[in-house]
Structures are given as C-alpha cells and as structure tokens.
Coordinates of C-alpha atoms and ligand atoms in Angstrom, one line a residue:
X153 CA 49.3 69.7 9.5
X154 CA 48.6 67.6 6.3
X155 CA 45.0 67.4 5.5
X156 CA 42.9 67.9 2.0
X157 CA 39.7 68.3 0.7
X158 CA 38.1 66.8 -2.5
X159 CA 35.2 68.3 -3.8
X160 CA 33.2 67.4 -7.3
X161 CA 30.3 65.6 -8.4
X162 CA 29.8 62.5 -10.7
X163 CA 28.5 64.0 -13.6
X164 CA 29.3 67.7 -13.1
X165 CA 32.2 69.3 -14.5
X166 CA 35.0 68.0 -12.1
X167 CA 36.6 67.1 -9.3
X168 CA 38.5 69.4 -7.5
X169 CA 41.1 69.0 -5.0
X170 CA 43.3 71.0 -2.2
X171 CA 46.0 69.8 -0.2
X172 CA 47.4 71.3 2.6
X173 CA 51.1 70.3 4.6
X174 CA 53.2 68.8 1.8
X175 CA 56.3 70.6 2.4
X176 CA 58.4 73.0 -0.1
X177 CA 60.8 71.5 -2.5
X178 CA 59.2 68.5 -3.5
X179 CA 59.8 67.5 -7.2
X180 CA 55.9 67.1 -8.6
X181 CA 54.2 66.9 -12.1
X182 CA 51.0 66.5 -13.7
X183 CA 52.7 63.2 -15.5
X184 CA 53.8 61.7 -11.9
X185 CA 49.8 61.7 -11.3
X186 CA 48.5 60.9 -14.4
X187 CA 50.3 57.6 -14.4
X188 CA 48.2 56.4 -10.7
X189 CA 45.4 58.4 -12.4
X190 CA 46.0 55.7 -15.4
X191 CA 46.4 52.6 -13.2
X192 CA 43.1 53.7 -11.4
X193 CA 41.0 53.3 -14.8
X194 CA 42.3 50.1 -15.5
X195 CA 41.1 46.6 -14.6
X196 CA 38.8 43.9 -16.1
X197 CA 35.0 44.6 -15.6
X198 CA 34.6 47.9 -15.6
X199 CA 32.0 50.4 -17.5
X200 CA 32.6 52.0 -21.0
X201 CA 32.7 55.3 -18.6
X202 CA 36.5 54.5 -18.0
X203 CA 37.4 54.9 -21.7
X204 CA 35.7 58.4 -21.8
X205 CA 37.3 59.7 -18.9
X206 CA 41.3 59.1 -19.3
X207 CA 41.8 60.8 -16.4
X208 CA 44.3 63.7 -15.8
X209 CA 44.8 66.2 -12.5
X210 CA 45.8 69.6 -13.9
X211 CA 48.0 71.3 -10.8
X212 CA 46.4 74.8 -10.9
X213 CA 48.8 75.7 -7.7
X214 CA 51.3 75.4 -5.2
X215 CA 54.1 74.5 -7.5
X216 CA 56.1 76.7 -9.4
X217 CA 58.8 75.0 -12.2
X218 CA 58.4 71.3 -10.9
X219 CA 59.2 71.7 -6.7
X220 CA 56.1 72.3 -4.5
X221 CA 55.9 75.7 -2.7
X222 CA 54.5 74.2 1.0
X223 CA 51.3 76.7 0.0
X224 CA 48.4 74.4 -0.6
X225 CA 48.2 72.2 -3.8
X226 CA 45.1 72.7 -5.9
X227 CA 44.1 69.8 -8.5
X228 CA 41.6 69.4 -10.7
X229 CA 39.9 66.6 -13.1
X230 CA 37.4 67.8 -15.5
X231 CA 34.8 65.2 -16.3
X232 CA 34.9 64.8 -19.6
X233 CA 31.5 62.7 -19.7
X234 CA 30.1 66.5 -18.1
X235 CA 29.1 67.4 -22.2
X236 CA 26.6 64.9 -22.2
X237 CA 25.6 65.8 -18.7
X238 CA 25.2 69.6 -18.7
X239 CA 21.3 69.9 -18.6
X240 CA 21.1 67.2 -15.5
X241 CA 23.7 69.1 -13.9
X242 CA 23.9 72.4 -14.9
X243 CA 24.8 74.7 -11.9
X244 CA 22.1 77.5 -12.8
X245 CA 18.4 76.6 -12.9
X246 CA 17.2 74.9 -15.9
X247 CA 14.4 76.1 -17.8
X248 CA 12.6 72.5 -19.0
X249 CA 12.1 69.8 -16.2
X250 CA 14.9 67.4 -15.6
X251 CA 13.6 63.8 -14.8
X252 CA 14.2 63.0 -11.5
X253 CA 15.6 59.2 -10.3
X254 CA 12.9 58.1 -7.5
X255 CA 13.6 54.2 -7.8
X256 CA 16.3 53.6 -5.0
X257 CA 18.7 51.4 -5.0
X258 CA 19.7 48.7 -2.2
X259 CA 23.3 49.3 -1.5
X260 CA 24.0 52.6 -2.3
X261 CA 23.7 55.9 -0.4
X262 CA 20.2 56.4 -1.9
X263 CA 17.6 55.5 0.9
X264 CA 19.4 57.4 4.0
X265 CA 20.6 60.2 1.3
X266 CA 17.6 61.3 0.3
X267 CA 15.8 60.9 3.8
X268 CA 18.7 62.9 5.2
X269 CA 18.9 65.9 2.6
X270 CA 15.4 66.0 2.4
X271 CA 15.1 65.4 -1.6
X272 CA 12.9 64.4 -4.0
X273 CA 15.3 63.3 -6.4
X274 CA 18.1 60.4 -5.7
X275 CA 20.3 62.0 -8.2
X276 CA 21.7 65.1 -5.8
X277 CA 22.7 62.4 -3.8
X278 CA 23.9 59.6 -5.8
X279 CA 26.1 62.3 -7.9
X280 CA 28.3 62.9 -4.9
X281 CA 28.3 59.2 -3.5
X282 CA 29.4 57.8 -6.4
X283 CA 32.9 56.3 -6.4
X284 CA 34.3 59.2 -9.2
X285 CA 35.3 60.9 -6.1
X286 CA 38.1 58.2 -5.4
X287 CA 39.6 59.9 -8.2
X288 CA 40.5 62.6 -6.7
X289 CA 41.7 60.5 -4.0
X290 CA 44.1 58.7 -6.1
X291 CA 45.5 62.3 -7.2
X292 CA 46.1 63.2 -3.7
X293 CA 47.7 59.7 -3.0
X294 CA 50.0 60.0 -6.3
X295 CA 51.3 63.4 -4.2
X296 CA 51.9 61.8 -1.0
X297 CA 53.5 58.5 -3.0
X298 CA 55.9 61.0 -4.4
X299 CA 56.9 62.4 -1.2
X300 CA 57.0 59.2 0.7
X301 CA 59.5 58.0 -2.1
X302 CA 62.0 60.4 -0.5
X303 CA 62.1 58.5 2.7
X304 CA 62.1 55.3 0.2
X305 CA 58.6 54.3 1.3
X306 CA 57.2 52.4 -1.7
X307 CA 53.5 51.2 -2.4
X308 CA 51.8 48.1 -4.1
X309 CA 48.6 47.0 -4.4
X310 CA 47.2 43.2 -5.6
X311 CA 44.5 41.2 -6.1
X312 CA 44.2 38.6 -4.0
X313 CA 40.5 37.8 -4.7
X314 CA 37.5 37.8 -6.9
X315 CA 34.1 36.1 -5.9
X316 CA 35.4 32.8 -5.1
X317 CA 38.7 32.7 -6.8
X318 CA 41.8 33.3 -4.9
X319 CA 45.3 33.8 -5.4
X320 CA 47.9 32.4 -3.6
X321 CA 50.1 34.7 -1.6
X322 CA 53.4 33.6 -0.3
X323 CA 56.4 36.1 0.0
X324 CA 56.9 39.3 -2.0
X325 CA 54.4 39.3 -5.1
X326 CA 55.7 40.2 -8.9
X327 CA 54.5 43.7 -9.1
X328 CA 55.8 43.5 -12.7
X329 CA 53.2 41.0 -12.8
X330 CA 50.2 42.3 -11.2
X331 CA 50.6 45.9 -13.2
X332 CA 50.5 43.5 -16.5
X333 CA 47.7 41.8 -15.1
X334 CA 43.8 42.3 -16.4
X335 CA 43.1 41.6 -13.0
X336 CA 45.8 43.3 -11.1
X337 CA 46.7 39.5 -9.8
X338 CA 50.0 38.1 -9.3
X339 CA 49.0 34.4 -10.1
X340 CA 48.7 34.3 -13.8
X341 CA 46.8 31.0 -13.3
X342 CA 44.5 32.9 -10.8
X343 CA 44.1 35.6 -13.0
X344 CA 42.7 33.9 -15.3
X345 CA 40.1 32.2 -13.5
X346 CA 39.3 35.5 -12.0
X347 CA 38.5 36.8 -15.5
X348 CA 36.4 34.0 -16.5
X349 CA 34.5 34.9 -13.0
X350 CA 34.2 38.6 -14.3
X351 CA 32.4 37.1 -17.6
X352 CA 30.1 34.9 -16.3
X353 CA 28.8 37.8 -13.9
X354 CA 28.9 39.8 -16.1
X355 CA 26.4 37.5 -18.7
X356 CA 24.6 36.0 -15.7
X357 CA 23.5 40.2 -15.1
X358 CA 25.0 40.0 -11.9
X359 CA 28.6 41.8 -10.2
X360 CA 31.3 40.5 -8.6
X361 CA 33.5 41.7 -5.1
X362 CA 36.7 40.7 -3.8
X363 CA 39.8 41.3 -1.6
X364 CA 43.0 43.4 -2.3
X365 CA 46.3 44.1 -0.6
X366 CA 48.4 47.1 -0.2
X367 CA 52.5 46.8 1.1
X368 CA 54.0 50.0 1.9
X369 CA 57.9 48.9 2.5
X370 CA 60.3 51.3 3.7
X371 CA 58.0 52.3 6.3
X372 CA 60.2 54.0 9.3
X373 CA 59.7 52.8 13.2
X374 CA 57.8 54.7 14.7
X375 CA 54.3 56.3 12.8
X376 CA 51.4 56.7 14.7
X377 CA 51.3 56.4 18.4
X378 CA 50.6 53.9 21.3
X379 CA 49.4 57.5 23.4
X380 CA 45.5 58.1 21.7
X381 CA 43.3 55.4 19.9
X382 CA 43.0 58.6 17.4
X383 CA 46.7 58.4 16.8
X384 CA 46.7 54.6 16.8
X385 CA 48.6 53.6 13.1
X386 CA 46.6 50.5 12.7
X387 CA 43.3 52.8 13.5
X388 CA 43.8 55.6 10.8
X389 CA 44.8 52.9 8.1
X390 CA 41.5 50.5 8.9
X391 CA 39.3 53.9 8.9
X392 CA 41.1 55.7 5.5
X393 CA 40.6 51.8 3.9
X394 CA 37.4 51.4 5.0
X395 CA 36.2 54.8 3.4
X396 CA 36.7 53.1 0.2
X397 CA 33.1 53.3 -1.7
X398 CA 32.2 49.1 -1.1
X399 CA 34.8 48.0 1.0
X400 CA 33.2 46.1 4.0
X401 CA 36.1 44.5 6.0
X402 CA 39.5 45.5 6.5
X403 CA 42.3 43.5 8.1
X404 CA 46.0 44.6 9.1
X405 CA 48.5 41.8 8.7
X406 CA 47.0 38.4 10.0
X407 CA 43.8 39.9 10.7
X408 CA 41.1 37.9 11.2
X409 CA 43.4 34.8 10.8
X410 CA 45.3 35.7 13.5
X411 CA 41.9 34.7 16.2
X412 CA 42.3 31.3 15.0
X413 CA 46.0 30.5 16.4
X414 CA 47.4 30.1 20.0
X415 CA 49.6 33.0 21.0
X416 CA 53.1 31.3 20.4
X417 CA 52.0 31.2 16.5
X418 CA 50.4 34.5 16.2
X419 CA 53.1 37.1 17.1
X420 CA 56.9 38.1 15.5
X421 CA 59.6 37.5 17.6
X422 CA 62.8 40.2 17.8
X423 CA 65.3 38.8 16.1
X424 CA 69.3 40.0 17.0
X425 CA 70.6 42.4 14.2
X426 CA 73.3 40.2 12.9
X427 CA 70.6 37.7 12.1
X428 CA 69.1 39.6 9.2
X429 CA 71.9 41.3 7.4
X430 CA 72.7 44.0 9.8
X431 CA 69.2 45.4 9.7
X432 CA 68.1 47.3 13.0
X433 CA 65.0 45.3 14.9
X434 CA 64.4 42.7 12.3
X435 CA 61.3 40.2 12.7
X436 CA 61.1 36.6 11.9
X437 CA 57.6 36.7 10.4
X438 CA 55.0 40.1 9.9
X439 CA 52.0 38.3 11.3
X440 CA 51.5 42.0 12.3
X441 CA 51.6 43.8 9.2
X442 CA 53.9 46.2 10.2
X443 CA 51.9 47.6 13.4
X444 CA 52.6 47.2 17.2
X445 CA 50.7 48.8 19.5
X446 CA 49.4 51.5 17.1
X447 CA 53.1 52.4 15.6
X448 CA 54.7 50.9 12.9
X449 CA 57.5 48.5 13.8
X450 CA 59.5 49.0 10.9
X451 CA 58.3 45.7 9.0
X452 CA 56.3 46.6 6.0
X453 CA 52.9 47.9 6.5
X454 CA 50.4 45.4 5.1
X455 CA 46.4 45.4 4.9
X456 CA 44.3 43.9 3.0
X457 CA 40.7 45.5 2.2
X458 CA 37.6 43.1 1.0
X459 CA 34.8 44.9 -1.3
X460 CA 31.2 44.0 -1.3
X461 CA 29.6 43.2 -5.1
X462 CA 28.9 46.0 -6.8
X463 CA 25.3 47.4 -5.8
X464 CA 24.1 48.5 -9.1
X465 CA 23.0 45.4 -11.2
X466 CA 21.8 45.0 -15.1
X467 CA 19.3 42.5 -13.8
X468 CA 18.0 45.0 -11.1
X469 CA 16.4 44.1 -7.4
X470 CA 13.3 44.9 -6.8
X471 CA 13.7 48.1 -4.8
X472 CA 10.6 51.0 -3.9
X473 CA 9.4 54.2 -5.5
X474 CA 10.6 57.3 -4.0
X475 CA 6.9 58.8 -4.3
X476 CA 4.8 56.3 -3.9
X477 CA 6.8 54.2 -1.4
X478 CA 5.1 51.2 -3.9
X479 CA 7.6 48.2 -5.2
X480 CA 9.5 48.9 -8.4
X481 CA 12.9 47.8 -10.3
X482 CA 16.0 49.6 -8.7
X483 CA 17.3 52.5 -11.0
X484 CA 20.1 51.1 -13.3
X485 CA 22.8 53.6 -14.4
X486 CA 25.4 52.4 -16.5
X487 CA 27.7 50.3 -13.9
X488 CA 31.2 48.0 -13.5
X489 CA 30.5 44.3 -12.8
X490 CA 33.4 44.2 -11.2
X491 CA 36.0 47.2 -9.0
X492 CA 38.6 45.2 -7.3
X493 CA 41.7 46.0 -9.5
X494 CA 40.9 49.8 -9.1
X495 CA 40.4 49.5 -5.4
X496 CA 43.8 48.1 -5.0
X497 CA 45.3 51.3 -6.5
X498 CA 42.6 53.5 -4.3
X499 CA 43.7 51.6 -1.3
X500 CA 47.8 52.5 -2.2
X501 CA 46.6 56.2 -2.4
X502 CA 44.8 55.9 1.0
X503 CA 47.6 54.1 2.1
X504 CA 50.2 56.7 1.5
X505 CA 47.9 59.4 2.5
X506 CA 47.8 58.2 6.0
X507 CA 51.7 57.1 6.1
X508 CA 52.3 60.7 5.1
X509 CA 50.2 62.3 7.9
X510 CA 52.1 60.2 10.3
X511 CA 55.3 61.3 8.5
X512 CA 54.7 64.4 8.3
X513 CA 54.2 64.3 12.5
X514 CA 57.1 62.6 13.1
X515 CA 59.2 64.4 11.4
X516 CA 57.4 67.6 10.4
X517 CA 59.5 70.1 8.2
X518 CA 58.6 73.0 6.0
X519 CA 60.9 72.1 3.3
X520 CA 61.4 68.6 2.4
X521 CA 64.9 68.9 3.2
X522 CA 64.5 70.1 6.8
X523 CA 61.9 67.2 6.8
X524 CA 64.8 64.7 5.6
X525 CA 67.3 66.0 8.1
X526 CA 65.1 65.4 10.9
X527 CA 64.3 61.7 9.2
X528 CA 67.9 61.2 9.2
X529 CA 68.7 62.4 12.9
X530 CA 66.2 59.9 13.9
X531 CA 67.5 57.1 12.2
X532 CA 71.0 57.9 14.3
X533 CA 68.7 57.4 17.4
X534 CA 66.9 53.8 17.0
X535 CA 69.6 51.3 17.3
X536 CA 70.3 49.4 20.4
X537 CA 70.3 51.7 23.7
X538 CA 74.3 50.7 24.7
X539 CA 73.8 49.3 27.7
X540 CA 71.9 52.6 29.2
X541 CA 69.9 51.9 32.1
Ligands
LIG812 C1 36.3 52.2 -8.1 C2 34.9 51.9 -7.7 C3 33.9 52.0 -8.7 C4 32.5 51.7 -8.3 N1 31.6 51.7 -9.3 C5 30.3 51.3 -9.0 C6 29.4 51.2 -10.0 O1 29.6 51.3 -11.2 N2 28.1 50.8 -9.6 C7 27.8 50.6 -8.3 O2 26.6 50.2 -8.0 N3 28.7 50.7 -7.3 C8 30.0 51.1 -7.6 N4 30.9 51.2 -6.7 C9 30.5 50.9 -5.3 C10 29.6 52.1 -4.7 O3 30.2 53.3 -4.9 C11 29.3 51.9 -3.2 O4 28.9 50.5 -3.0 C12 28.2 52.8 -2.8 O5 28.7 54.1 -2.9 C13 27.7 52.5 -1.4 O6 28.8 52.7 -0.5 P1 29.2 51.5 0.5 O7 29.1 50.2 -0.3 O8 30.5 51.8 1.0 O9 28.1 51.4 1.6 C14 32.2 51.4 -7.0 C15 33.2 51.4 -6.0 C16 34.5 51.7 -6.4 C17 35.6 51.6 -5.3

C-alpha cells in the first residue's frame, strides 16, 4: 500500500515527511527533489519568503547508496525562516508572553480553526494551514515522478490563466517554454500580459487567482477502477487537486465545457490501430482527459485546477476581533499576490502521487523490478482479443 504523511508547521523548524510503498531498487537523490523543490519556489508574484527558504528535502531514510530500500522514506525541510521564528514557535513554554493574532481573516482556515480547536490565538491554526505544507507535498511527488518515469509516465504543469488573462491552448505546449516562463505560461505573448496583471495587483493592494493544467503522458490503460466510486481515477485526481490550499474548481479533460456540447461532439471515438501508427486503442480527440469510466484509457491524463485570489491582502478586509467579536482590519502576514505558477508544479506532484497509488495497485511489486515485470506482462495482455468470444 502507498500512502505518506507530512507533518510540520509554517514557522517551526520543518516539515517532515514519510512515505510508505515505493518499492526497493528505485534510483533516488536529494538532487532529483531539490530540482521540483526549485521549480515550486519559483513564479512571478510571490513573497520575499521564497528567497529565504531555497528549499531542500534531506532523505534521513529508506535509501541506502542511491536505490530505495521499500522501508518507508523519511524527508525532511528545515525552515530556514524558523531563526527568526523561535520565540513564536518554540516547542517548550516560553517565559515572556507571545502576542497572539485575534483579527481573522476571510478566506483562510482562521474562523472554523479556532472555533474547532478551541483557541485563543489564530496563529496554532494558521501555522499548519498555511500553504508551506505543499512543500512537503512536492517532495513526496518528486519521489513518485521518479518512479513513474520508469514506466515512462511524464508530468507537466502550465499556466493557462491569471485573473482575466488567458493563454491559448491548442496541442502539446512547449514545456521548454513554460519552465523559462515568469509565469509558467506557454504563450510568451500571454505571459506577458499575465505579468503586467501580477503588477497592477500587486500596486492596486489587491491578489490575483487563476487556472493551471497538469498532462501526465505515458499513463498505462487501466488505473483506477470502474468497481468503487473510491477507486474511481477521475475521483482520486479531482479530490488530491482539490486539496491544493485555494484551489476551488477542478476539471478533468473537457470539464465543464463538455455540458455545453451535444453528445456526438463531446466523446473520443476508438480509432483502428493502423490509424495512429500502430499504437494499441488510439483516440481521435481526449475530450476525456485520459479517463473512462473511472480508469485511465491510455490517452494522456489531463486536469486542469482553478485557484481562488489569494486571501491575505496588503489592503486588508474588514474582518472581526477574536475577543471582542467587534469589527477590525484582517491580520496581514507577509503574503504572495499571486500562486498560480507554483500550483501548477503542486498539482504535477499531486498528480503523480495519485498515478502511483493506482500503479502501485495495478501492478504492485516489492522491488521495482518485480513491479516492471508485472507492467510488462500486462502490456502483452491489452491488444485486440483475436477473435475470442
Ligand atoms: C503555493 C501557495 C501559496 C499560498 N500563499 C498564500 C499567501 O501567501 N497568503 C494567503 O493568504 N494565501 C496563500 N495561499 C492560499 C491559502 O493557503 C488558502 O487560501 C487557505 O489556506 C485557505 O484554504 P482554501 O482557500 O483552500 O479554503 C497559498 C496557496 C498556495 C497553493
């Protein structure tokens, strides 16, 4: 069973990680994560914050001279910012008064965190909500990227949309492009209008959301299952993209597009082999983004995931006193105007985590040969049934 666990607050002194099911003999290093780790902390419009943190997962186990052992993985990412931090969040009991945050703040977990935990203080709460913790995710998606590759799975992530300014999508993007990007967009043109919409938020005191899209190519027939809406492909993929801190909608292939066309325009006919180059089951179009019936149909997997605007704003809303319950300006802690270009690479890493749970089903294994074998025996299985009844 593949499963992990992050653990780690904002401000404290990291994030810790374990991850449980990636099979033995799995070529991993600290170097391989650092560079998703990297791509993470990049993007126009985000906080000074990224500059301190250059994030980097030390593996403290589970492999032993590069390969993976199948015991669990540990990671973990100090926070570097933590030295400026260690009164607020110093694990033993301080002995002067730390000021506590009581102006909540519309958007964020806040209101139902502190209700729920029964605080006085927004900051136990907001520590652990806060977004840092998709770092850890990333770290765990860099491992399951890296084990996907051996099945040739790839994953990409662009921006397809800032505010009001979208990109253009037709065919394969330039992922040369989009990782050179400020914006992680395709269109240069686009990107540069997406930029200006960055600044102006950014001047007007206000933030910015958007739209991004993942392609996982490679992807096998055959992940998930039609037999348990819990084992439905399309299911796990909407509910690991929509765990994304901000992210509000979530589509897989046509989406929501899909409820405006009549039926003979909104599905991908079975084309014969010969048609498309010899490959097995070929499609003329991937209206469904690479899931039938809760499998994927050996198309490439695509989703796209829309963020909200960033909650926390210079020019704060008017928000209420934890306290006194009376009207005052929502608590501003140093924020990004604008997230979308690191939520496409947290959505790749959420992405691949899912793909490799349903791999890792399908074709289970306890070394990643054993795992490839049983991938490859498989493959010998899905052509045309030869005329059986
Ligand atoms: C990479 C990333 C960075 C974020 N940074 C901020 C931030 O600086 N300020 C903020 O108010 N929200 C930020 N958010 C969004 C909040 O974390 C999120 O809106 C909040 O936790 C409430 O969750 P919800 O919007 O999913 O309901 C960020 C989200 C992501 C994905």
């Amino acid at each position: 069973m593949f499963r992990f666990l992050t653990a780690g607050e904002s401000h404290g002194k990291g994030l810790s990680v374990i991850i449980e099911g990636i099979p033995a003999g799995l070529s991993l290093s600290e170097d391989y994560i650092a560079e998703d780790l990297r791509r993470r902390q990049g993007g126009y419009g985000r906080s000074r914050r990224q500059k301190i943190e250059q994030d980097r997962a030390e593996i403290v186990s589970g492999v032993r001279h590069g390969l993976t052992l199948g015991s669990p993985i540990a990671l973990y990412l100090r926070n570097r910012d933590w030295e400026n931090w260690r009164e607020a969040m110093a694990v033993e009991p301080v002995d002067a008064p730390v000021e506590k945050v009581t102006n909540l703040r519309p958007g964020h977990a806040d209101l139902s965190g502190v209700v729920k935990y029964a605080q006085d203080d927004v900051r136990p709460v907001l520590e652990r909500a806060s977004a840092r913790e998709t770092a850890a995710r990333v770290a765990v998606g860099a491992v399951c990227r890296r084990f996907l590759e051996e099945f040739g799975v790839h994953i990409h992530s662009h921006t397809v949309a800032i505010g009001g300014e979208e990109a253009p999508v037709e065919g394969e993007p330039d992922w040369e492009a989009v990782e050179t990007s400020p914006v992680r967009c395709a269109d240069p043109q686009a990107g540069e209008r997406m930029v200006a919409a960055i600044d102006a938020a950014r001047n007007g005191g206000d933030s910015l959301g958007g739209v991004v899209e993942v392609r996982a190519t490679g992807v096998p027939i055959g992940l998930g299952s039609h037999v348990h809406w819990d084992r439905k492909i399309d299911g796990r993929l909407a509910q690991a993209l929509m765990s994304i801190h901000a992210v509000k909608g979530v589509e897989i292939g046509g989406g929501f597009g899909l409820a405006r066309l009549p039926g003979s325009q909104a599905q991908d006919v079975i084309l014969p082999a010969d048609q498309w180059g010899g490959r097995l089951w070929p499609r003329a179009s991937n209206r469904a983004g690479g899931s039938e019936g809760g499998m994927t149909n050996g198309e490439p997997v695509v989703a796209r995931a829309a963020l909200k605007p960033i909650s926390t704003l210079p020019k704060a809303l008017p928000s209420v006193d934890l306290r006194t319950g009376e009207q005052v300006q929502a608590h501003y802690e140093r924020a990004d105007v604008c997230v979308v270009p690191a939520a496409g690479v947290i959505a790749e890493a959420m992405v691949a985590i899912v793909l490799t749970e349903a791999a890792l089903e399908k074709f289970g294994g306890d070394h990643v040969d054993e795992t490839l074998r049983n991938y490859r025996a498989y493959l010998e299985t899905i052509g045309p049934r030869g005329g059986q009844e």
